Amino acid sequence: MIEPSEIEAMLRAAFPDGRFAVRDLTGTKDHFDAEIVAAEFASLSLLERHRLVYAALGDAMKQRIHALTLKTHTPEEARR
Amino acid sequence: MNDQVKKQIEDTIRSHRVVLFMKGSRQFPQCGFSARAVEALKRAGATFETVNVLADNDVREGIKEFSNWPTIPQVYVDGKFLGGSDIILSMFESGELQRLVAPPH
């Protein structure tokens, strides 16, 4: 189990200028939805973007997060 | 992951063009994300093999190490890791999945 705020702290460490919205989908603190806007995603495929996010979450992704739905955009994509 | 599991995974993804490692089976998915991946592949017109990772814990953990991807489901096309549920769904919505997996006309 993990708090959305902990997830956001890890994302902020990896994406210092990013914007995040993390939601607990089931109230059980292990199924989350995260929308991330970060310049680091520019020119990356969806797979590479998701890999970056999983790397930022490290072991929490393996042990404490059961499911994480991701929406990853660059600032330009988010403005469209 | 021991070599036997790695070989088992490699053999599976080499002998079927499209493989879905999932929780449960095509008829009885045991997890919403796995169910959505089955649905997307079906509607994309894919002929695909499924592997129920709940039936074999070595494969369940081995596949995550194999692809360096921490969650299930996982889709492989032509022996290469394509992505998890999110990516498969967005590829379905963009039509990219259909182009990739639909049988050649």
mmCIF file of C-alpha atoms in Angstrom:
data_model
loop_
_atom_site.group_PDB
_atom_site.id
_atom_site.type_symbol
_atom_site.label_atom_id
_atom_site.label_comp_id
_atom_site.label_asym_id
_atom_site.label_seq_id
_atom_site.Cartn_x
_atom_site.Cartn_y
_atom_site.Cartn_z
ATOM 1 C CA MET A 1 0.000 0.000 0.000
ATOM 2 C CA ILE A 2 1.144 3.537 -0.619
ATOM 3 C CA GLU A 3 -0.177 7.091 -0.404
ATOM 4 C CA PRO A 4 -0.762 9.085 -3.609
ATOM 5 C CA SER A 5 1.428 11.810 -2.077
ATOM 6 C CA GLU A 6 4.336 9.351 -1.826
ATOM 7 C CA ILE A 7 3.918 8.467 -5.503
ATOM 8 C CA GLU A 8 3.877 12.162 -6.417
ATOM 9 C CA ALA A 9 7.060 12.738 -4.402
ATOM 10 C CA MET A 10 8.849 9.998 -6.352
ATOM 11 C CA LEU A 11 7.567 11.399 -9.656
ATOM 12 C CA ARG A 12 8.722 14.887 -8.688
ATOM 13 C CA ALA A 13 12.191 13.549 -7.998
ATOM 14 C CA ALA A 14 12.324 12.061 -11.500
ATOM 15 C CA PHE A 15 10.449 14.853 -13.318
ATOM 16 C CA PRO A 16 11.383 18.060 -11.405
ATOM 17 C CA ASP A 17 9.302 20.362 -13.670
ATOM 18 C CA GLY A 18 6.515 17.869 -14.235
ATOM 19 C CA ARG A 19 2.828 18.165 -13.343
ATOM 20 C CA PHE A 20 1.113 15.161 -11.751
ATOM 21 C CA ALA A 21 -2.391 14.014 -10.864
ATOM 22 C CA VAL A 22 -2.414 10.736 -8.935
ATOM 23 C CA ARG A 23 -5.725 9.150 -7.932
ATOM 24 C CA ASP A 24 -6.429 6.114 -5.770
ATOM 25 C CA LEU A 25 -8.955 4.215 -7.911
ATOM 26 C CA THR A 26 -10.291 1.822 -5.329
ATOM 27 C CA GLY A 27 -9.551 3.396 -1.945
ATOM 28 C CA THR A 28 -7.291 0.448 -1.147
ATOM 29 C CA LYS A 29 -4.069 2.439 -1.782
ATOM 30 C CA ASP A 30 -2.776 -0.044 -4.401
ATOM 31 C CA HIS A 31 -4.740 0.688 -7.591
ATOM 32 C CA PHE A 32 -3.849 4.074 -9.025
ATOM 33 C CA ASP A 33 -4.388 6.287 -12.031
ATOM 34 C CA ALA A 34 -1.651 8.832 -12.776
ATOM 35 C CA GLU A 35 -1.595 11.614 -15.332
ATOM 36 C CA ILE A 36 1.895 13.033 -15.882
ATOM 37 C CA VAL A 37 2.886 16.035 -17.957
ATOM 38 C CA ALA A 38 6.659 16.249 -18.340
ATOM 39 C CA ALA A 39 9.089 17.581 -20.935
ATOM 40 C CA GLU A 40 11.190 14.453 -20.457
ATOM 41 C CA PHE A 41 8.618 12.529 -22.550
ATOM 42 C CA ALA A 42 9.403 14.479 -25.721
ATOM 43 C CA SER A 43 10.265 12.190 -28.680
ATOM 44 C CA LEU A 44 9.750 9.067 -26.537
ATOM 45 C CA SER A 45 7.411 6.240 -27.522
ATOM 46 C CA LEU A 46 4.567 5.299 -25.184
ATOM 47 C CA LEU A 47 6.544 2.269 -24.024
ATOM 48 C CA GLU A 48 9.618 4.362 -23.255
ATOM 49 C CA ARG A 49 7.511 6.907 -21.383
ATOM 50 C CA HIS A 50 5.926 4.230 -19.238
ATOM 51 C CA ARG A 51 9.359 2.685 -18.588
ATOM 52 C CA LEU A 52 10.599 6.077 -17.346
ATOM 53 C CA VAL A 53 7.680 6.258 -14.920
ATOM 54 C CA TYR A 54 8.222 2.706 -13.662
ATOM 55 C CA ALA A 55 11.908 3.473 -13.154
ATOM 56 C CA ALA A 56 10.953 6.544 -11.106
ATOM 57 C CA LEU A 57 8.740 4.413 -8.863
ATOM 58 C CA GLY A 58 11.335 1.654 -8.467
ATOM 59 C CA ASP A 59 10.536 -1.013 -5.892
ATOM 60 C CA ALA A 60 7.251 0.648 -4.899
ATOM 61 C CA MET A 61 6.031 -0.461 -8.349
ATOM 62 C CA LYS A 62 6.969 -4.062 -7.643
ATOM 63 C CA GLN A 63 5.736 -4.363 -4.056
ATOM 64 C CA ARG A 64 3.262 -1.667 -3.043
ATOM 65 C CA ILE A 65 1.436 -0.720 -6.258
ATOM 66 C CA HIS A 66 -0.816 -3.424 -7.694
ATOM 67 C CA ALA A 67 -2.067 -1.529 -10.723
ATOM 68 C CA LEU A 68 -1.171 1.831 -12.254
ATOM 69 C CA THR A 69 -2.943 3.292 -15.260
ATOM 70 C CA LEU A 70 -0.795 5.957 -16.927
ATOM 71 C CA LYS A 71 -1.462 8.986 -19.126
ATOM 72 C CA THR A 72 1.860 10.506 -20.175
ATOM 73 C CA HIS A 73 2.045 13.775 -22.154
ATOM 74 C CA THR A 74 4.594 16.433 -22.966
ATOM 75 C CA PRO A 75 3.610 20.036 -22.075
ATOM 76 C CA GLU A 76 2.878 20.686 -25.797
ATOM 77 C CA GLU A 77 0.615 17.629 -26.066
ATOM 78 C CA ALA A 78 -1.184 18.671 -22.896
ATOM 79 C CA ARG A 79 -1.938 22.112 -24.351
ATOM 80 C CA ARG A 80 -3.510 20.682 -27.499
ATOM 81 C CA MET B 1 14.819 -16.467 -13.260
ATOM 82 C CA ASN B 2 16.302 -19.858 -14.090
ATOM 83 C CA ASP B 3 17.216 -20.799 -17.638
ATOM 84 C CA GLN B 4 14.373 -23.282 -17.923
ATOM 85 C CA VAL B 5 11.727 -20.563 -17.374
ATOM 86 C CA LYS B 6 13.573 -18.157 -19.682
ATOM 87 C CA LYS B 7 13.665 -20.804 -22.433
ATOM 88 C CA GLN B 8 9.972 -21.556 -21.860
ATOM 89 C CA ILE B 9 9.140 -17.868 -22.322
ATOM 90 C CA GLU B 10 11.385 -17.496 -25.370
ATOM 91 C CA ASP B 11 9.933 -20.602 -27.011
ATOM 92 C CA THR B 12 6.398 -19.322 -26.448
ATOM 93 C CA ILE B 13 6.972 -15.878 -27.925
ATOM 94 C CA ARG B 14 8.872 -17.358 -30.880
ATOM 95 C CA SER B 15 6.268 -19.976 -31.752
ATOM 96 C CA HIS B 16 3.260 -17.615 -31.800
ATOM 97 C CA ARG B 17 3.113 -14.328 -33.640
ATOM 98 C CA VAL B 18 1.021 -12.655 -30.905
ATOM 99 C CA VAL B 19 1.212 -13.775 -27.238
ATOM 100 C CA LEU B 20 -0.689 -12.340 -24.259
ATOM 101 C CA PHE B 21 0.671 -13.162 -20.805
ATOM 102 C CA MET B 22 -2.374 -12.571 -18.603
ATOM 103 C CA LYS B 23 -4.090 -13.354 -15.334
ATOM 104 C CA GLY B 24 -6.670 -16.037 -16.072
ATOM 105 C CA SER B 25 -7.737 -17.289 -19.487
ATOM 106 C CA ARG B 26 -9.343 -15.762 -22.542
ATOM 107 C CA GLN B 27 -12.762 -17.011 -21.431
ATOM 108 C CA PHE B 28 -12.206 -16.232 -17.725
ATOM 109 C CA PRO B 29 -9.846 -13.285 -17.256
ATOM 110 C CA GLN B 30 -9.120 -12.851 -13.540
ATOM 111 C CA CYS B 31 -8.224 -9.156 -13.693
ATOM 112 C CA GLY B 32 -9.762 -6.121 -15.373
ATOM 113 C CA PHE B 33 -6.568 -5.101 -17.117
ATOM 114 C CA SER B 34 -6.091 -8.599 -18.540
ATOM 115 C CA ALA B 35 -9.719 -8.646 -19.675
ATOM 116 C CA ARG B 36 -9.280 -5.334 -21.500
ATOM 117 C CA ALA B 37 -6.161 -6.600 -23.254
ATOM 118 C CA VAL B 38 -8.067 -9.716 -24.436
ATOM 119 C CA GLU B 39 -10.905 -7.500 -25.691
ATOM 120 C CA ALA B 40 -8.580 -5.130 -27.554
ATOM 121 C CA LEU B 41 -6.718 -7.980 -29.277
ATOM 122 C CA LYS B 42 -9.992 -9.684 -30.242
ATOM 123 C CA ARG B 43 -11.493 -6.512 -31.686
ATOM 124 C CA ALA B 44 -8.233 -5.780 -33.503
ATOM 125 C CA GLY B 45 -8.708 -9.067 -35.332
ATOM 126 C CA ALA B 46 -5.643 -10.715 -33.855
ATOM 127 C CA THR B 47 -5.081 -14.441 -33.595
ATOM 128 C CA PHE B 48 -3.236 -14.700 -30.309
ATOM 129 C CA GLU B 49 -1.932 -17.230 -27.776
ATOM 130 C CA THR B 50 -2.622 -16.638 -24.082
ATOM 131 C CA VAL B 51 -0.526 -17.733 -21.106
ATOM 132 C CA ASN B 52 -2.212 -17.774 -17.689
ATOM 133 C CA VAL B 53 0.530 -16.542 -15.339
ATOM 134 C CA LEU B 54 -1.618 -17.436 -12.332
ATOM 135 C CA ALA B 55 -1.075 -21.094 -13.214
ATOM 136 C CA ASP B 56 2.736 -20.800 -13.009
ATOM 137 C CA ASN B 57 4.372 -18.460 -10.521
ATOM 138 C CA ASP B 58 7.828 -18.894 -12.114
ATOM 139 C CA VAL B 59 6.442 -17.523 -15.384
ATOM 140 C CA ARG B 60 4.504 -14.815 -13.518
ATOM 141 C CA GLU B 61 7.703 -13.446 -11.982
ATOM 142 C CA GLY B 62 10.013 -14.479 -14.833
ATOM 143 C CA ILE B 63 8.083 -12.551 -17.477
ATOM 144 C CA LYS B 64 8.456 -9.319 -15.484
ATOM 145 C CA GLU B 65 12.224 -9.824 -15.349
ATOM 146 C CA PHE B 66 12.305 -10.893 -19.028
ATOM 147 C CA SER B 67 10.681 -7.679 -20.257
ATOM 148 C CA ASN B 68 11.817 -5.442 -17.397
ATOM 149 C CA TRP B 69 8.139 -4.503 -16.968
ATOM 150 C CA PRO B 70 6.576 -4.850 -13.507
ATOM 151 C CA THR B 71 2.962 -5.670 -14.327
ATOM 152 C CA ILE B 72 0.707 -8.173 -16.048
ATOM 153 C CA PRO B 73 -0.782 -8.319 -18.752
ATOM 154 C CA GLN B 74 2.065 -8.206 -21.231
ATOM 155 C CA VAL B 75 1.720 -8.463 -25.015
ATOM 156 C CA TYR B 76 4.412 -9.748 -27.380
ATOM 157 C CA VAL B 77 4.292 -9.453 -31.178
ATOM 158 C CA ASP B 78 6.846 -11.192 -33.386
ATOM 159 C CA GLY B 79 8.823 -12.079 -30.252
ATOM 160 C CA LYS B 80 9.112 -8.465 -29.075
ATOM 161 C CA PHE B 81 7.511 -6.893 -25.984
ATOM 162 C CA LEU B 82 4.826 -4.435 -27.070
ATOM 163 C CA GLY B 83 3.428 -3.192 -23.769
ATOM 164 C CA GLY B 84 0.912 -3.564 -20.985
ATOM 165 C CA SER B 85 -2.819 -2.904 -20.886
ATOM 166 C CA ASP B 86 -2.523 0.897 -21.215
ATOM 167 C CA ILE B 87 -0.333 0.761 -24.282
ATOM 168 C CA ILE B 88 -2.398 -1.944 -25.980
ATOM 169 C CA LEU B 89 -5.570 0.060 -25.439
ATOM 170 C CA SER B 90 -4.118 3.304 -26.770
ATOM 171 C CA MET B 91 -2.672 1.445 -29.769
ATOM 172 C CA PHE B 92 -6.144 -0.009 -30.350
ATOM 173 C CA GLU B 93 -7.724 3.441 -30.201
ATOM 174 C CA SER B 94 -5.177 4.858 -32.653
ATOM 175 C CA GLY B 95 -5.594 1.860 -34.990
ATOM 176 C CA GLU B 96 -1.906 1.005 -34.679
ATOM 177 C CA LEU B 97 -2.720 -2.329 -32.992
ATOM 178 C CA GLN B 98 -4.974 -3.363 -35.878
ATOM 179 C CA ARG B 99 -2.229 -2.643 -38.404
ATOM 180 C CA LEU B 100 0.271 -4.620 -36.340
ATOM 181 C CA VAL B 101 -1.698 -7.769 -35.520
ATOM 182 C CA ALA B 102 -4.448 -8.149 -38.119
ATOM 183 C CA PRO B 103 -3.737 -11.147 -40.371
ATOM 184 C CA PRO B 104 -2.300 -10.157 -43.783
ATOM 185 C CA HIS B 105 -5.126 -9.790 -46.324
#
